[in-house]
Short mmCIF file of C-alpha atoms in Angstrom, two decimals:
data_model
loop_
_atom_site.label_atom_id
_atom_site.label_comp_id
_atom_site.label_asym_id
_atom_site.label_seq_id
_atom_site.Cartn_x
_atom_site.Cartn_y
_atom_site.Cartn_z
CA MET A 3 -99.95 32.05 32.90
CA SER A 4 -98.32 35.04 31.20
CA VAL A 5 -94.57 35.59 31.45
CA HIS A 6 -95.13 38.84 33.35
CA SER A 7 -98.07 37.85 35.54
CA GLU A 8 -96.21 39.04 38.63
CA ILE A 9 -96.48 42.66 37.40
CA LYS A 10 -99.94 44.04 38.06
CA LYS A 11 -99.96 47.08 35.78
CA VAL A 12 -97.35 48.14 33.27
CA THR A 13 -96.52 51.85 33.47
CA THR A 14 -94.09 54.15 31.69
CA GLU A 15 -91.76 53.63 34.66
CA THR A 16 -91.98 49.84 34.17
CA LEU A 17 -90.66 50.25 30.61
CA ARG A 18 -87.78 52.43 31.79
CA LYS A 19 -86.88 49.82 34.40
CA MET A 20 -87.04 47.07 31.76
CA LYS A 21 -84.45 48.92 29.68
CA PHE A 22 -82.26 49.35 32.76
CA ASP A 23 -82.63 45.63 33.59
CA LYS A 24 -82.03 44.67 29.93
CA GLU A 25 -85.42 42.97 29.70
CA LYS A 26 -86.92 43.26 26.22
CA ILE A 27 -90.20 45.17 25.83
CA THR A 28 -93.06 43.75 23.75
CA MET A 29 -95.73 45.81 21.99
CA LEU A 30 -98.53 44.96 19.57
CA THR A 31 -101.32 47.01 18.05
CA ALA A 32 -104.98 46.51 18.90
CA TYR A 33 -108.01 48.45 17.69
CA ASP A 34 -110.94 46.68 19.38
CA PHE A 35 -112.04 45.15 22.70
CA THR A 36 -111.78 41.46 21.70
CA THR A 37 -108.27 41.74 20.30
CA ALA A 38 -107.15 43.83 23.28
CA LYS A 39 -108.31 41.12 25.69
CA MET A 40 -106.37 38.47 23.78
CA VAL A 41 -103.06 40.35 23.45
CA ASP A 42 -103.25 41.42 27.10
CA ALA A 43 -103.91 37.83 28.21
CA GLY A 44 -100.90 36.74 26.13
CA GLY A 45 -98.61 38.85 28.33
CA ILE A 46 -97.87 41.83 26.07
CA ASP A 47 -96.20 44.78 27.84
CA ALA A 48 -97.72 47.62 25.81
CA VAL A 49 -100.65 47.91 23.42
CA LEU A 50 -100.58 50.53 20.69
CA ILE A 51 -103.76 51.88 19.18
CA GLY A 52 -101.97 52.78 15.98
CA ASP A 53 -103.24 55.09 13.28
CA SER A 54 -102.55 51.97 11.19
CA ALA A 55 -106.23 51.39 12.00
CA ALA A 56 -106.74 53.52 8.89
CA ASN A 57 -105.12 50.73 6.86
CA VAL A 58 -106.14 47.47 8.51
CA MET A 59 -109.57 48.45 9.87
CA ALA A 60 -110.77 50.95 7.26
CA GLY A 61 -108.90 49.94 4.11
CA PHE A 62 -107.19 53.28 3.40
CA GLU A 63 -103.90 53.31 1.52
CA THR A 64 -102.20 55.59 4.09
CA THR A 65 -102.69 56.48 7.76
CA LEU A 66 -103.60 60.09 6.92
CA PRO A 67 -107.43 59.90 6.65
CA ILE A 68 -108.18 58.65 10.19
CA THR A 69 -109.61 61.34 12.48
CA LEU A 70 -109.07 62.07 16.17
CA ASP A 71 -112.68 61.08 16.91
CA GLN A 72 -112.13 57.71 15.22
CA MET A 73 -108.89 57.15 17.11
CA ILE A 74 -110.65 57.98 20.38
CA TYR A 75 -113.36 55.41 19.56
CA HIS A 76 -110.75 52.69 18.89
CA THR A 77 -108.88 53.64 22.09
CA GLN A 78 -112.04 53.45 24.22
CA SER A 79 -112.71 49.97 22.79
CA VAL A 80 -109.18 48.75 23.56
CA VAL A 81 -109.00 50.21 27.08
CA ARG A 82 -112.08 48.19 28.11
CA GLY A 83 -110.21 44.98 27.26
CA ILE A 84 -106.92 45.71 29.06
CA ASP A 85 -106.06 44.59 32.60
CA ARG A 86 -102.27 44.80 32.59
CA ALA A 87 -100.62 46.36 29.53
CA LEU A 88 -99.67 50.01 29.07
CA VAL A 89 -102.08 51.57 26.54
CA VAL A 90 -100.49 54.01 24.07
CA ALA A 91 -102.58 55.79 21.42
CA ASP A 92 -101.41 57.52 18.25
CA LEU A 93 -102.39 61.12 17.73
CA PRO A 94 -103.39 61.14 14.05
CA PHE A 95 -102.09 63.36 11.26
CA GLY A 96 -103.02 67.03 11.59
CA THR A 97 -103.85 66.96 15.30
CA TYR A 98 -100.50 68.12 16.71
CA GLN A 99 -98.11 69.32 14.00
CA SER A 100 -99.47 72.81 13.31
CA ASN A 101 -99.53 74.39 16.76
CA PRO A 102 -98.80 73.40 20.37
CA ASP A 103 -102.23 74.47 21.68
CA LYS A 104 -104.00 72.18 19.23
CA ALA A 105 -101.53 69.41 20.09
CA LEU A 106 -102.33 69.71 23.80
CA GLU A 107 -106.08 69.79 23.12
CA SER A 108 -105.77 66.59 21.02
CA ALA A 109 -103.69 64.83 23.67
CA VAL A 110 -106.08 65.84 26.48
CA ARG A 111 -109.04 64.46 24.51
CA MET A 112 -107.19 61.20 23.88
CA MET A 113 -106.51 60.81 27.63
CA LYS A 114 -109.88 62.04 28.95
CA GLU A 115 -112.24 60.57 26.34
CA GLY A 116 -110.13 57.72 25.01
CA GLY A 117 -108.73 56.58 28.35
CA ALA A 118 -105.20 56.12 26.98
CA HIS A 119 -102.26 55.94 29.38
CA ALA A 120 -99.97 57.78 26.93
CA VAL A 121 -99.90 59.19 23.41
CA LYS A 122 -97.51 58.58 20.52
CA ILE A 123 -96.54 61.24 18.00
CA GLU A 124 -94.20 61.26 14.99
CA GLY A 125 -91.24 63.57 14.52
CA GLY A 126 -88.37 65.30 16.28
CA LYS A 127 -87.12 68.88 16.42
CA GLU A 128 -89.85 70.20 14.11
CA ILE A 129 -92.59 69.32 16.64
CA SER A 130 -90.59 70.02 19.81
CA LYS A 131 -92.91 72.84 20.96
CA SER A 132 -95.93 70.53 20.77
CA ILE A 133 -94.06 67.81 22.68
CA LYS A 134 -93.06 70.27 25.39
CA LYS A 135 -96.62 71.57 25.79
CA ILE A 136 -98.12 68.07 26.08
CA ILE A 137 -95.48 66.81 28.54
CA ASN A 138 -95.77 69.97 30.66
CA ALA A 139 -99.46 69.13 31.06
CA GLY A 140 -98.50 65.77 32.60
CA ILE A 141 -99.28 63.60 29.56
CA PRO A 142 -96.68 60.91 28.75
CA ILE A 143 -95.38 60.82 25.16
CA MET A 144 -93.84 57.99 23.17
CA GLY A 145 -91.86 59.42 20.24
CA HIS A 146 -91.56 57.95 16.75
CA LEU A 147 -88.56 58.43 14.44
CA GLY A 148 -87.26 56.93 11.20
CA LEU A 149 -90.00 56.03 8.76
CA THR A 150 -92.89 58.18 9.97
CA PRO A 151 -95.95 57.04 7.95
CA GLN A 152 -97.83 60.32 8.46
CA SER A 153 -95.11 61.99 6.34
CA ILE A 154 -95.41 59.46 3.50
CA TYR A 155 -96.19 62.07 0.85
CA GLN A 156 -93.09 64.02 1.88
CA PHE A 157 -90.90 60.88 1.70
CA GLY A 158 -92.68 59.49 -1.36
CA THR A 159 -91.76 55.92 -0.38
CA TYR A 160 -91.93 53.39 2.47
CA LYS A 161 -88.25 52.42 2.01
CA VAL A 162 -85.68 52.28 4.81
CA ARG A 163 -84.88 55.70 6.27
CA ALA A 164 -81.64 57.27 7.55
CA LYS A 165 -79.23 55.33 5.34
CA GLU A 166 -77.40 58.55 4.47
CA GLU A 167 -75.12 60.11 7.07
CA ALA A 168 -76.95 63.45 7.35
CA GLU A 169 -80.33 61.83 8.02
CA ALA A 170 -78.75 59.36 10.45
CA GLU A 171 -77.11 62.21 12.40
CA LYS A 172 -80.44 64.08 12.53
CA LEU A 173 -82.17 60.94 13.82
CA ILE A 174 -79.64 60.52 16.65
CA SER A 175 -79.98 64.22 17.48
CA ASP A 176 -83.81 63.96 17.44
CA ALA A 177 -83.74 60.88 19.71
CA LYS A 178 -81.60 62.76 22.25
CA LEU A 179 -83.93 65.75 22.00
CA LEU A 180 -87.01 63.55 22.64
CA GLU A 181 -85.31 62.21 25.76
CA GLU A 182 -84.37 65.74 26.86
CA LEU A 183 -87.96 66.96 26.36
CA GLY A 184 -89.24 64.16 28.59
CA CYS A 185 -90.55 61.45 26.24
CA PHE A 186 -90.62 58.09 28.02
CA ALA A 187 -89.80 55.93 24.96
CA VAL A 188 -89.29 56.16 21.20
CA VAL A 189 -90.33 53.92 18.30
CA LEU A 190 -87.65 53.46 15.64
CA GLU A 191 -89.21 52.39 12.35
CA LYS A 192 -87.42 50.94 9.33
CA ILE A 193 -83.89 52.22 9.91
CA PRO A 194 -80.56 50.34 9.61
CA ALA A 195 -79.94 48.00 12.55
CA ASP A 196 -76.52 49.55 13.27
CA LEU A 197 -78.07 53.00 13.59
CA ALA A 198 -80.86 51.68 15.86
CA LYS A 199 -78.18 50.10 18.09
CA LYS A 200 -76.31 53.41 18.24
CA VAL A 201 -79.49 55.32 19.16
CA THR A 202 -80.47 52.74 21.79
CA GLU A 203 -77.05 53.02 23.45
CA SER A 204 -77.01 56.83 23.33
CA ILE A 205 -80.28 57.47 25.21
CA SER A 206 -81.59 56.29 28.59
CA ILE A 207 -85.23 55.94 27.46
CA PRO A 208 -86.38 52.69 25.78
CA THR A 209 -86.32 52.25 22.02
CA ILE A 210 -88.97 50.06 20.42
CA GLY A 211 -88.12 48.85 16.95
CA ILE A 212 -90.10 47.85 13.90
CA GLY A 213 -87.78 46.91 11.09
CA ALA A 214 -84.85 48.31 13.10
CA GLY A 215 -82.94 45.18 14.13
CA SER A 216 -82.62 43.26 17.38
CA ASP A 217 -80.64 45.75 19.46
CA CYS A 218 -83.63 47.97 20.27
CA ASP A 219 -84.98 47.69 23.81
CA GLY A 220 -88.23 46.23 22.48
CA GLN A 221 -90.20 45.28 19.38
CA VAL A 222 -93.62 46.21 17.99
CA LEU A 223 -95.68 44.68 15.19
CA VAL A 224 -99.13 45.32 13.79
CA TYR A 225 -101.34 42.56 15.22
CA HIS A 226 -103.09 41.84 11.91
CA ASP A 227 -99.71 41.31 10.23
CA MET A 228 -98.28 39.19 13.06
CA VAL A 229 -101.22 36.74 13.01
CA GLY A 230 -101.31 36.58 9.21
CA MET A 231 -104.64 38.27 8.53
CA ASN A 232 -103.08 40.42 5.79
CA LYS A 233 -102.04 38.44 2.72
CA GLY A 234 -100.59 41.22 0.59
CA PHE A 235 -98.19 42.78 3.12
CA SER A 236 -94.84 41.02 3.50
CA PRO A 237 -92.05 43.39 4.53
CA LYS A 238 -88.66 41.90 5.43
CA PHE A 239 -89.12 42.71 9.14
CA LEU A 240 -92.41 40.81 9.54
CA ARG A 241 -92.55 37.39 11.18
CA ARG A 242 -95.98 35.75 10.86
CA TYR A 243 -96.88 33.65 13.88
CA LEU A 244 -100.15 32.39 12.38
CA ASP A 245 -101.84 32.19 8.98
CA LEU A 246 -105.29 33.39 10.01
CA TYR A 247 -106.20 34.50 6.48
CA THR A 248 -106.15 30.86 5.32
CA GLU A 249 -107.75 29.58 8.54
CA ILE A 250 -110.61 32.10 8.47
CA THR A 251 -111.39 31.89 4.75
CA GLY A 252 -111.37 28.09 5.11
CA ALA A 253 -113.80 28.25 8.04
CA VAL A 254 -116.10 30.61 6.13
CA SER A 255 -116.05 28.30 3.09
CA GLN A 256 -116.94 25.34 5.31
CA PHE A 257 -119.81 27.30 6.90
CA VAL A 258 -121.15 28.23 3.44
CA LYS A 259 -120.98 24.59 2.36
CA ASP A 260 -122.66 23.31 5.54
CA VAL A 261 -125.56 25.77 5.25
CA LYS A 262 -126.03 25.14 1.50
CA THR A 263 -126.19 21.37 2.09
CA SER A 264 -128.48 21.72 5.14
CA ASP A 265 -125.78 20.14 7.32
CA PHE A 266 -125.91 23.20 9.62
CA PRO A 267 -127.73 23.47 11.93
CA ASN A 268 -128.24 19.81 12.87
CA LYS A 269 -130.68 18.49 15.49
CA ASN A 270 -128.27 19.10 18.37
CA GLU A 271 -127.87 22.73 17.24
CA SER A 272 -131.64 23.36 17.10
CA TYR A 273 -134.19 24.10 19.85
#
């Protein structure tokens, strides 16, 4: 029995109410049907089809190479596995930054073809026209501030953002602008915990943190990191709840051994 089994479907309004009621919001990534079924059954509030699929599913160094078509495919796969959670899909790099018309077209495709309940995009004031256009069309947006991985070549590093006063002030200003434009929530990635607390208290929409301390209204992690499928990625903010890398490689090794020694299949496993 999940902790939120009494709620039939999580909506953007549910998340707003959770902030108001001071109930923490939970979010994990998923990129396929099987994983989506499992995280949904575990009671997660929101599922993010992150452009981190470029890293964990395709092996790219950054999130930049993944296309809108690929993101739509992953979103379709996830949606089929979800009964309860809110499904949010990233719009990938290059599909919304350049002009508002293209941004709306990308968001419409993600909703119509992908089946997402909402989209997530990175940035503040610089993409305000795109945000406005998408929201005016009735499509919910989750914002994303702080470390925005699609801008990695501009930043040049994955280090903590907004430690300096000017960048911190801009982040607060951008968070207020996202609320004003009509975003229903905002992800705060890799920023000082004190700043995340300040942002959370200064806006009425939920904040969802990743490496942003415990005062955000919710928390998100990449599923593959949370269950320990990635060995080489160990940021300070990550808590591993399983060590699936060791479990799975061990199971594969045992399967190889059993086949090589003719132990598998045995008589009971044969027709």
